[in-house]
PDB file of C-alpha atoms and ligand atoms in Angstrom:
ATOM      1  CA  MET A  68     -36.782  23.682  44.851  1.00 89.00           C
ATOM      2  CA  ALA A  69     -34.675  24.463  41.780  1.00 96.00           C
ATOM      3  CA  LYS A  70     -32.427  21.726  40.459  1.00 97.00           C
ATOM      4  CA  ILE A  71     -28.915  22.043  39.068  1.00 97.00           C
ATOM      5  CA  ILE A  72     -28.235  19.675  36.185  1.00 98.00           C
ATOM      6  CA  ALA A  73     -24.638  19.293  35.011  1.00 97.00           C
ATOM      7  CA  VAL A  74     -23.991  17.704  31.626  1.00 97.00           C
ATOM      8  CA  HIS A  75     -20.511  16.307  31.319  1.00 97.00           C
ATOM      9  CA  SER A  76     -18.399  13.989  29.196  1.00 97.00           C
ATOM     10  CA  PHE A  77     -14.819  12.922  29.674  1.00 96.00           C
ATOM     11  CA  ARG A  78     -14.015  13.357  26.002  1.00 96.00           C
ATOM     12  CA  GLY A  79     -14.864  16.200  23.666  1.00 96.00           C
ATOM     13  CA  GLY A  80     -17.379  16.269  20.849  1.00 97.00           C
ATOM     14  CA  THR A  81     -19.813  13.813  22.428  1.00 98.00           C
ATOM     15  CA  GLY A  82     -22.718  16.232  21.878  1.00 98.00           C
ATOM     16  CA  LYS A  83     -22.911  17.918  25.308  1.00 97.00           C
ATOM     17  CA  SER A  84     -23.746  21.393  24.047  1.00 97.00           C
ATOM     18  CA  ASN A  85     -26.359  20.151  21.586  1.00 98.00           C
ATOM     19  CA  LEU A  86     -27.993  17.836  24.118  1.00 98.00           C
ATOM     20  CA  THR A  87     -27.880  20.399  26.943  1.00 98.00           C
ATOM     21  CA  ALA A  88     -29.505  23.066  24.783  1.00 98.00           C
ATOM     22  CA  ASN A  89     -32.199  20.709  23.498  1.00 98.00           C
ATOM     23  CA  LEU A  90     -32.949  19.265  26.949  1.00 98.00           C
ATOM     24  CA  ALA A  91     -33.198  22.770  28.409  1.00 98.00           C
ATOM     25  CA  VAL A  92     -35.501  24.030  25.651  1.00 98.00           C
ATOM     26  CA  ALA A  93     -37.695  20.910  25.843  1.00 98.00           C
ATOM     27  CA  THR A  94     -37.943  21.487  29.615  1.00 98.00           C
ATOM     28  CA  ALA A  95     -38.954  25.128  29.100  1.00 98.00           C
ATOM     29  CA  LEU A  96     -41.641  24.002  26.650  1.00 97.00           C
ATOM     30  CA  GLN A  97     -43.240  22.252  29.637  1.00 97.00           C
ATOM     31  CA  GLY A  98     -43.827  25.693  31.181  1.00 97.00           C
ATOM     32  CA  LEU A  99     -40.679  25.745  33.303  1.00 98.00           C
ATOM     33  CA  ARG A 100     -38.051  28.431  33.835  1.00 98.00           C
ATOM     34  CA  VAL A 101     -34.590  27.231  32.846  1.00 98.00           C
ATOM     35  CA  ALA A 102     -31.142  28.723  32.463  1.00 98.00           C
ATOM     36  CA  ILE A 103     -28.118  27.340  30.659  1.00 98.00           C
ATOM     37  CA  VAL A 104     -24.679  28.378  31.840  1.00 97.00           C
ATOM     38  CA  ASP A 105     -21.756  27.876  29.482  1.00 96.00           C
ATOM     39  CA  THR A 106     -18.929  26.960  31.869  1.00 95.00           C
ATOM     40  CA  ASP A 107     -16.744  25.918  28.935  1.00 93.00           C
ATOM     41  CA  LEU A 108     -14.699  29.087  29.432  1.00 93.00           C
ATOM     42  CA  GLN A 109     -11.808  27.790  27.332  1.00 92.00           C
ATOM     43  CA  SER A 110     -13.825  26.857  24.251  1.00 93.00           C
ATOM     44  CA  PRO A 111     -17.343  28.294  24.532  1.00 93.00           C
ATOM     45  CA  GLY A 112     -19.920  27.315  21.944  1.00 91.00           C
ATOM     46  CA  ILE A 113     -23.449  26.689  23.163  1.00 93.00           C
ATOM     47  CA  HIS A 114     -24.520  30.285  22.325  1.00 92.00           C
ATOM     48  CA  VAL A 115     -24.131  29.374  18.636  1.00 92.00           C
ATOM     49  CA  LEU A 116     -27.168  27.081  18.843  1.00 94.00           C
ATOM     50  CA  PHE A 117     -29.226  30.096  19.926  1.00 94.00           C
ATOM     51  CA  ASN A 118     -27.957  32.292  17.057  1.00 89.00           C
ATOM     52  CA  ILE A 119     -27.178  35.194  19.336  1.00 79.00           C
ATOM     53  CA  ASP A 120     -23.486  35.785  18.590  1.00 64.00           C
ATOM     54  CA  GLU A 121     -23.861  39.547  18.692  1.00 61.00           C
ATOM     55  CA  THR A 122     -24.737  39.434  22.397  1.00 56.00           C
ATOM     56  CA  ILE A 123     -21.342  37.949  23.145  1.00 57.00           C
ATOM     57  CA  THR A 124     -19.869  41.371  22.552  1.00 61.00           C
ATOM     58  CA  LYS A 125     -21.958  42.578  25.503  1.00 83.00           C
ATOM     59  CA  LYS A 126     -21.785  40.673  28.789  1.00 93.00           C
ATOM     60  CA  ALA A 127     -20.638  37.140  29.455  1.00 94.00           C
ATOM     61  CA  LEU A 128     -19.916  34.852  32.407  1.00 95.00           C
ATOM     62  CA  ASN A 129     -16.339  36.163  32.333  1.00 95.00           C
ATOM     63  CA  ASP A 130     -17.578  39.630  33.343  1.00 96.00           C
ATOM     64  CA  TYR A 131     -19.115  38.151  36.460  1.00 96.00           C
ATOM     65  CA  LEU A 132     -16.005  36.089  37.277  1.00 95.00           C
ATOM     66  CA  TRP A 133     -13.834  39.231  37.044  1.00 95.00           C
ATOM     67  CA  ASN A 134     -16.217  41.316  39.152  1.00 94.00           C
ATOM     68  CA  ARG A 135     -17.216  43.539  36.258  1.00 95.00           C
ATOM     69  CA  SER A 136     -20.881  42.624  36.402  1.00 96.00           C
ATOM     70  CA  SER A 137     -23.536  40.911  38.465  1.00 96.00           C
ATOM     71  CA  ILE A 138     -24.334  37.371  37.311  1.00 97.00           C
ATOM     72  CA  ALA A 139     -27.942  38.300  36.511  1.00 96.00           C
ATOM     73  CA  ASP A 140     -26.700  40.941  34.067  1.00 96.00           C
ATOM     74  CA  THR A 141     -24.924  38.244  32.050  1.00 96.00           C
ATOM     75  CA  ALA A 142     -28.168  36.287  31.529  1.00 96.00           C
ATOM     76  CA  TYR A 143     -30.007  36.714  28.217  1.00 94.00           C
ATOM     77  CA  ASP A 144     -33.677  35.854  27.987  1.00 95.00           C
ATOM     78  CA  VAL A 145     -33.816  33.972  24.679  1.00 94.00           C
ATOM     79  CA  SER A 146     -37.414  32.724  25.089  1.00 95.00           C
ATOM     80  CA  SER A 147     -39.077  35.062  22.603  1.00 92.00           C
ATOM     81  CA  HIS A 148     -36.232  34.538  20.136  1.00 90.00           C
ATOM     82  CA  LEU A 149     -37.022  30.797  20.361  1.00 94.00           C
ATOM     83  CA  LYS A 150     -40.765  31.570  20.154  1.00 93.00           C
ATOM     84  CA  ILE A 151     -41.372  29.944  23.525  1.00 93.00           C
ATOM     85  CA  GLU A 152     -44.618  31.355  24.814  1.00 89.00           C
ATOM     86  CA  GLY A 153     -46.405  31.157  28.137  1.00 91.00           C
ATOM     87  CA  LYS A 154     -44.772  30.476  31.473  1.00 95.00           C
ATOM     88  CA  GLY A 155     -41.699  28.698  30.114  1.00 97.00           C
ATOM     89  CA  LYS A 156     -38.487  30.731  29.919  1.00 98.00           C
ATOM     90  CA  VAL A 157     -34.960  30.069  28.669  1.00 98.00           C
ATOM     91  CA  PHE A 158     -32.056  32.189  29.901  1.00 97.00           C
ATOM     92  CA  LEU A 159     -28.587  31.812  28.459  1.00 96.00           C
ATOM     93  CA  ILE A 160     -25.408  32.775  30.289  1.00 96.00           C
ATOM     94  CA  PRO A 161     -22.727  32.661  27.583  1.00 94.00           C
ATOM     95  CA  SER A 162     -18.953  32.589  27.959  1.00 94.00           C
ATOM     96  CA  SER A 163     -16.841  35.090  26.107  1.00 93.00           C
ATOM     97  CA  LEU A 164     -15.389  34.276  22.705  1.00 90.00           C
ATOM     98  CA  ASN A 165     -12.931  37.140  23.011  1.00 91.00           C
ATOM     99  CA  ALA A 166      -9.384  35.724  22.677  1.00 93.00           C
ATOM    100  CA  ASP A 167      -7.998  37.967  25.440  1.00 94.00           C
ATOM    101  CA  GLU A 168     -10.754  36.873  27.813  1.00 93.00           C
ATOM    102  CA  ILE A 169     -10.067  33.191  27.124  1.00 94.00           C
ATOM    103  CA  ALA A 170      -6.310  33.735  27.560  1.00 95.00           C
ATOM    104  CA  LYS A 171      -6.945  35.529  30.863  1.00 93.00           C
ATOM    105  CA  ILE A 172      -8.996  32.611  32.187  1.00 91.00           C
ATOM    106  CA  ILE A 173      -6.288  30.121  31.194  1.00 91.00           C
ATOM    107  CA  SER A 174      -3.310  32.133  32.411  1.00 93.00           C
ATOM    108  CA  GLU A 175      -4.705  33.778  35.557  1.00 91.00           C
ATOM    109  CA  GLY A 176      -7.434  31.346  36.613  1.00 88.00           C
ATOM    110  CA  TYR A 177     -10.342  32.626  38.692  1.00 89.00           C
ATOM    111  CA  ASN A 178     -12.050  31.987  41.976  1.00 89.00           C
ATOM    112  CA  VAL A 179     -14.051  28.879  41.100  1.00 89.00           C
ATOM    113  CA  SER A 180     -16.274  29.214  44.191  1.00 90.00           C
ATOM    114  CA  LEU A 181     -17.729  32.320  42.519  1.00 94.00           C
ATOM    115  CA  LEU A 182     -19.437  29.941  40.105  1.00 94.00           C
ATOM    116  CA  ASN A 183     -21.324  28.253  42.911  1.00 94.00           C
ATOM    117  CA  SER A 184     -22.515  31.522  44.438  1.00 96.00           C
ATOM    118  CA  GLY A 185     -23.355  32.803  40.941  1.00 97.00           C
ATOM    119  CA  PHE A 186     -25.516  29.749  40.221  1.00 97.00           C
ATOM    120  CA  ARG A 187     -27.409  30.221  43.504  1.00 97.00           C
ATOM    121  CA  ARG A 188     -27.996  33.883  42.734  1.00 98.00           C
ATOM    122  CA  LEU A 189     -29.251  33.080  39.235  1.00 98.00           C
ATOM    123  CA  ILE A 190     -31.681  30.525  40.639  1.00 98.00           C
ATOM    124  CA  LYS A 191     -33.039  33.113  43.046  1.00 98.00           C
ATOM    125  CA  GLU A 192     -33.097  36.201  40.846  1.00 98.00           C
ATOM    126  CA  LEU A 193     -34.440  34.504  37.723  1.00 98.00           C
ATOM    127  CA  ARG A 194     -36.793  32.280  39.773  1.00 98.00           C
ATOM    128  CA  LEU A 195     -35.456  29.208  38.008  1.00 98.00           C
ATOM    129  CA  ASP A 196     -36.833  25.703  38.096  1.00 98.00           C
ATOM    130  CA  TYR A 197     -33.722  24.248  36.460  1.00 98.00           C
ATOM    131  CA  LEU A 198     -30.190  25.425  35.880  1.00 98.00           C
ATOM    132  CA  PHE A 199     -28.305  23.455  33.222  1.00 98.00           C
ATOM    133  CA  ILE A 200     -24.520  23.548  33.141  1.00 97.00           C
ATOM    134  CA  ASP A 201     -22.707  22.861  29.873  1.00 96.00           C
ATOM    135  CA  THR A 202     -19.128  21.874  30.687  1.00 94.00           C
ATOM    136  CA  HIS A 203     -15.684  21.670  29.149  1.00 93.00           C
ATOM    137  CA  PRO A 204     -14.787  18.025  28.407  1.00 94.00           C
ATOM    138  CA  GLY A 205     -12.451  16.186  30.768  1.00 93.00           C
ATOM    139  CA  LEU A 206     -11.772  17.198  34.306  1.00 90.00           C
ATOM    140  CA  SER A 207     -11.243  20.857  35.072  1.00 87.00           C
ATOM    141  CA  ARG A 208     -11.890  22.930  38.168  1.00 85.00           C
ATOM    142  CA  GLU A 209     -15.233  24.094  36.835  1.00 86.00           C
ATOM    143  CA  SER A 210     -16.332  20.596  35.840  1.00 89.00           C
ATOM    144  CA  LEU A 211     -15.374  19.222  39.281  1.00 92.00           C
ATOM    145  CA  LEU A 212     -17.331  22.012  40.938  1.00 92.00           C
ATOM    146  CA  SER A 213     -20.304  21.447  38.626  1.00 92.00           C
ATOM    147  CA  ILE A 214     -20.257  17.729  39.386  1.00 93.00           C
ATOM    148  CA  ALA A 215     -19.993  18.350  43.130  1.00 93.00           C
ATOM    149  CA  ILE A 216     -22.878  20.800  43.370  1.00 93.00           C
ATOM    150  CA  SER A 217     -25.279  19.215  40.891  1.00 96.00           C
ATOM    151  CA  ASP A 218     -28.559  17.634  41.936  1.00 97.00           C
ATOM    152  CA  LEU A 219     -28.340  15.553  38.788  1.00 97.00           C
ATOM    153  CA  LEU A 220     -25.201  14.701  36.839  1.00 97.00           C
ATOM    154  CA  ILE A 221     -25.783  13.618  33.255  1.00 98.00           C
ATOM    155  CA  ILE A 222     -22.770  11.851  31.790  1.00 98.00           C
ATOM    156  CA  LEU A 223     -22.683  11.652  28.056  1.00 98.00           C
ATOM    157  CA  LEU A 224     -20.732   9.094  26.066  1.00 98.00           C
ATOM    158  CA  ARG A 225     -20.543   7.600  22.611  1.00 98.00           C
ATOM    159  CA  PRO A 226     -20.211   3.890  21.913  1.00 98.00           C
ATOM    160  CA  ASP A 227     -16.435   4.268  21.535  1.00 97.00           C
ATOM    161  CA  SER A 228     -13.653   2.505  23.460  1.00 96.00           C
ATOM    162  CA  GLN A 229     -11.938   5.787  24.345  1.00 96.00           C
ATOM    163  CA  ASP A 230     -15.202   7.177  25.718  1.00 97.00           C
ATOM    164  CA  PHE A 231     -15.784   3.988  27.720  1.00 96.00           C
ATOM    165  CA  GLN A 232     -12.402   4.268  29.456  1.00 95.00           C
ATOM    166  CA  GLY A 233     -12.650   7.992  30.155  1.00 95.00           C
ATOM    167  CA  THR A 234     -16.201   7.735  31.447  1.00 97.00           C
ATOM    168  CA  ALA A 235     -15.008   5.348  34.172  1.00 96.00           C
ATOM    169  CA  VAL A 236     -12.815   8.177  35.497  1.00 95.00           C
ATOM    170  CA  THR A 237     -15.742  10.629  35.603  1.00 95.00           C
ATOM    171  CA  VAL A 238     -18.029   8.107  37.305  1.00 96.00           C
ATOM    172  CA  ASN A 239     -15.368   7.367  39.952  1.00 96.00           C
ATOM    173  CA  ILE A 240     -14.838  11.020  40.673  1.00 95.00           C
ATOM    174  CA  ALA A 241     -18.573  11.702  40.808  1.00 95.00           C
ATOM    175  CA  ARG A 242     -18.943   8.901  43.355  1.00 96.00           C
ATOM    176  CA  GLN A 243     -16.092  10.333  45.430  1.00 95.00           C
ATOM    177  CA  LEU A 244     -17.766  13.750  45.302  1.00 94.00           C
ATOM    178  CA  LYS A 245     -20.964  12.040  46.471  1.00 94.00           C
ATOM    179  CA  VAL A 246     -23.039  13.397  43.599  1.00 94.00           C
ATOM    180  CA  GLN A 247     -26.756  13.245  44.426  1.00 90.00           C
ATOM    181  CA  LYS A 248     -27.970  11.489  41.319  1.00 96.00           C
ATOM    182  CA  MET A 249     -26.194  10.303  38.205  1.00 97.00           C
ATOM    183  CA  MET A 250     -27.398   9.047  34.855  1.00 98.00           C
ATOM    184  CA  MET A 251     -25.974   8.307  31.425  1.00 98.00           C
ATOM    185  CA  LEU A 252     -26.949   9.404  27.948  1.00 98.00           C
ATOM    186  CA  ILE A 253     -25.454   7.597  24.968  1.00 98.00           C
ATOM    187  CA  ASN A 254     -25.158   9.651  21.798  1.00 98.00           C
ATOM    188  CA  LYS A 255     -24.082   9.101  18.196  1.00 98.00           C
ATOM    189  CA  ILE A 256     -25.082   5.428  18.172  1.00 98.00           C
ATOM    190  CA  PRO A 257     -24.595   3.928  14.680  1.00 98.00           C
ATOM    191  CA  SER A 258     -27.700   2.313  13.169  1.00 98.00           C
ATOM    192  CA  ARG A 259     -26.288  -1.222  13.314  1.00 98.00           C
ATOM    193  CA  ILE A 260     -25.708  -1.177  17.080  1.00 98.00           C
ATOM    194  CA  ASP A 261     -28.471  -2.848  19.063  1.00 98.00           C
ATOM    195  CA  LEU A 262     -29.846  -0.346  21.588  1.00 98.00           C
ATOM    196  CA  LEU A 263     -30.886  -2.788  24.289  1.00 98.00           C
ATOM    197  CA  ALA A 264     -27.566  -4.654  24.242  1.00 98.00           C
ATOM    198  CA  LEU A 265     -25.679  -1.350  24.436  1.00 98.00           C
ATOM    199  CA  GLN A 266     -27.818  -0.115  27.315  1.00 98.00           C
ATOM    200  CA  GLU A 267     -27.215  -3.349  29.238  1.00 98.00           C
ATOM    201  CA  LYS A 268     -23.481  -3.151  28.588  1.00 98.00           C
ATOM    202  CA  VAL A 269     -23.192   0.459  29.793  1.00 98.00           C
ATOM    203  CA  GLU A 270     -25.349  -0.119  32.875  1.00 98.00           C
ATOM    204  CA  HIS A 271     -23.347  -3.222  33.721  1.00 98.00           C
ATOM    205  CA  ILE A 272     -19.982  -1.438  33.387  1.00 97.00           C
ATOM    206  CA  TYR A 273     -20.812   1.717  35.376  1.00 97.00           C
ATOM    207  CA  GLN A 274     -23.766   0.648  37.509  1.00 97.00           C
ATOM    208  CA  VAL A 275     -25.465   3.896  36.481  1.00 98.00           C
ATOM    209  CA  PRO A 276     -28.873   3.971  34.704  1.00 98.00           C
ATOM    210  CA  VAL A 277     -29.018   4.937  31.033  1.00 98.00           C
ATOM    211  CA  ALA A 278     -31.720   7.621  30.714  1.00 98.00           C
ATOM    212  CA  GLY A 279     -31.607   8.128  26.965  1.00 98.00           C
ATOM    213  CA  MET A 280     -30.074   6.854  23.746  1.00 98.00           C
ATOM    214  CA  PHE A 281     -29.610   8.858  20.567  1.00 98.00           C
ATOM    215  CA  ARG A 282     -28.713   7.601  17.121  1.00 98.00           C
ATOM    216  CA  LEU A 283     -25.949   9.078  15.017  1.00 98.00           C
ATOM    217  CA  SER A 284     -28.033  11.331  12.796  1.00 98.00           C
ATOM    218  CA  GLU A 285     -27.388  12.849   9.385  1.00 98.00           C
ATOM    219  CA  ASP A 286     -30.065  15.457  10.182  1.00 98.00           C
ATOM    220  CA  ILE A 287     -28.267  16.668  13.327  1.00 98.00           C
ATOM    221  CA  ALA A 288     -24.938  16.731  11.522  1.00 98.00           C
ATOM    222  CA  GLN A 289     -26.588  18.673   8.695  1.00 97.00           C
ATOM    223  CA  LEU A 290     -27.987  21.278  11.096  1.00 97.00           C
ATOM    224  CA  GLY A 291     -24.413  21.604  12.382  1.00 96.00           C
ATOM    225  CA  SER A 292     -25.267  23.379  15.667  1.00 95.00           C
ATOM    226  CA  SER A 293     -26.902  26.255  13.772  1.00 94.00           C
ATOM    227  CA  GLY A 294     -30.162  25.947  15.705  1.00 95.00           C
ATOM    228  CA  LEU A 295     -32.243  24.023  18.210  1.00 97.00           C
ATOM    229  CA  PHE A 296     -32.915  20.672  16.619  1.00 98.00           C
ATOM    230  CA  CYS A 297     -35.974  19.847  18.744  1.00 97.00           C
ATOM    231  CA  LEU A 298     -37.696  23.074  17.633  1.00 97.00           C
ATOM    232  CA  GLN A 299     -36.972  22.526  13.961  1.00 96.00           C
ATOM    233  CA  TYR A 300     -37.741  18.774  13.844  1.00 97.00           C
ATOM    234  CA  SER A 301     -40.532  18.322  16.347  1.00 95.00           C
ATOM    235  CA  ASN A 302     -41.394  14.728  15.335  1.00 96.00           C
ATOM    236  CA  HIS A 303     -37.882  13.406  14.729  1.00 98.00           C
ATOM    237  CA  PRO A 304     -36.751  10.333  16.752  1.00 97.00           C
ATOM    238  CA  PHE A 305     -34.035  12.518  18.370  1.00 98.00           C
ATOM    239  CA  THR A 306     -36.684  14.990  19.574  1.00 98.00           C
ATOM    240  CA  GLN A 307     -38.847  12.130  20.869  1.00 98.00           C
ATOM    241  CA  ALA A 308     -35.846  10.771  22.776  1.00 98.00           C
ATOM    242  CA  ILE A 309     -35.139  14.246  24.232  1.00 98.00           C
ATOM    243  CA  LYS A 310     -38.761  14.587  25.388  1.00 98.00           C
ATOM    244  CA  LYS A 311     -38.586  11.149  26.998  1.00 98.00           C
ATOM    245  CA  VAL A 312     -35.501  12.144  29.009  1.00 98.00           C
ATOM    246  CA  VAL A 313     -37.197  15.381  30.075  1.00 98.00           C
ATOM    247  CA  HIS A 314     -40.318  13.567  31.284  1.00 97.00           C
ATOM    248  CA  GLN A 315     -38.669  10.544  32.845  1.00 96.00           C
ATOM    249  CA  ALA A 316     -35.441  11.921  34.250  1.00 96.00           C
ATOM    250  CA  ILE A 317     -35.691  15.702  34.629  1.00 97.00           C
ATOM    251  CA  ILE A 318     -39.151  16.881  35.571  1.00 96.00           C
ATOM    252  CA  ASN A 319     -40.361  13.749  37.343  1.00 80.00           C
TER     253      ASN A 319
HETATM  254  N1  ATP B 265     -26.681  12.336  17.504  1.00 92.56           N
HETATM  255  C1  ATP B 265     -25.890  13.037  16.686  1.00 92.56           C
HETATM  256  N2  ATP B 265     -25.714  12.680  15.407  1.00 92.56           N
HETATM  257  C2  ATP B 265     -24.901  13.361  14.579  1.00 92.56           C
HETATM  258  N3  ATP B 265     -24.193  14.457  14.938  1.00 92.56           N
HETATM  259  C3  ATP B 265     -24.327  14.870  16.206  1.00 92.56           C
HETATM  260  C4  ATP B 265     -25.162  14.205  17.160  1.00 92.56           C
HETATM  261  N4  ATP B 265     -25.073  14.873  18.335  1.00 92.56           N
HETATM  262  C5  ATP B 265     -24.223  15.901  18.137  1.00 92.56           C
HETATM  263  N5  ATP B 265     -23.768  15.901  16.859  1.00 92.56           N
HETATM  264  C6  ATP B 265     -22.782  16.819  16.262  1.00 92.56           C
HETATM  265  O1  ATP B 265     -21.553  16.623  16.927  1.00 92.56           O
HETATM  266  C7  ATP B 265     -20.818  17.839  16.961  1.00 92.56           C
HETATM  267  C8  ATP B 265     -20.365  18.124  18.374  1.00 92.56           C
HETATM  268  O2  ATP B 265     -21.501  18.423  19.156  1.00 92.56           O
HETATM  269  P1  ATP B 265     -21.395  19.353  20.443  1.00 92.56           P
HETATM  270  O3  ATP B 265     -20.681  20.607  20.132  1.00 92.56           O
HETATM  271  O4  ATP B 265     -22.745  19.424  21.019  1.00 92.56           O
HETATM  272  O5  ATP B 265     -20.445  18.437  21.349  1.00 92.56           O
HETATM  273  P2  ATP B 265     -19.708  18.828  22.692  1.00 92.56           P
HETATM  274  O6  ATP B 265     -19.630  17.571  23.488  1.00 92.56           O
HETATM  275  O7  ATP B 265     -20.378  19.983  23.328  1.00 92.56           O
HETATM  276  O8  ATP B 265     -18.272  19.254  22.180  1.00 92.56           O
HETATM  277  P3  ATP B 265     -17.119  19.928  23.073  1.00 92.56           P
HETATM  278  O9  ATP B 265     -16.581  18.810  23.922  1.00 92.56           O
HETATM  279  O10 ATP B 265     -16.148  20.410  22.055  1.00 92.56           O
HETATM  280  O11 ATP B 265     -17.760  21.007  23.895  1.00 92.56           O
HETATM  281  C9  ATP B 265     -21.715  18.907  16.368  1.00 92.56           C
HETATM  282  O12 ATP B 265     -21.356  19.080  15.018  1.00 92.56           O
HETATM  283  C10 ATP B 265     -23.104  18.293  16.451  1.00 92.56           C
HETATM  284  O13 ATP B 265     -23.961  18.758  15.441  1.00 92.56           O
HETATM  285 MG1   MG B 266     -19.614  21.829  24.023  1.00 92.56          MG
END
């Protein structure tokens, strides 16, 4: 049975796109078929990590939402580009960076239930094991839908008072939507913060398990979303932490 994994954060810039892409690729490296859907229709970006900007001029999720294309036709197989060999596959469903397309989404809206049926079709047609959803920060129609239909909701936060407050809102809503399974990832943790104390604090506040913790890293900042960190730095502590989440929380 394929699983839908939504990655969300109440505030922006927490590292959702970077973590989603790295978790998905690390999952594919275990011989699994994964897709990543960029539901951040207002400010898309995850495609940048895959260096495939030119494909954005072809088909995107927007084409499916406006009935111009089937959802499967908006999926790009980026496995060979990432040099992933064997059974593992990574498909990317990007959102359009075209200004008119973004304006159309904001001004006209779209039938959000199409996303749900599109996800189901992708799972079937691409024979997926996992479908990862990268979301727009905060609460939007697509993030509420993603939360509601996910088998696993990953909530990302930084050790920051604004993130702590906002995350409480997301956790409450997820509970109201009766999300199947929820876990936290904490990103951008400064070196002087004690990991165990932070984990205990977060688990105590939200009563949700912390599945992974990632340090604020000069190396990730330096890469600046221009590639897949876990492929370029295979022995880095960030990559080890990603692999741990994949083994303990995703493919278990
Ligand atoms: N652990 C980390 N250490 C240092 N920089 C990081 C870390 N994780 C992510 N970043 C950087 O933070 C920035 C934002 O990351 P990203 O785009 O993944 O966040 P996001 O949550 O998807 O943002 P948005 O809410 O705008 O979609 C990027 O420049 C990325 O390289
Ligand atoms: Mg993002």
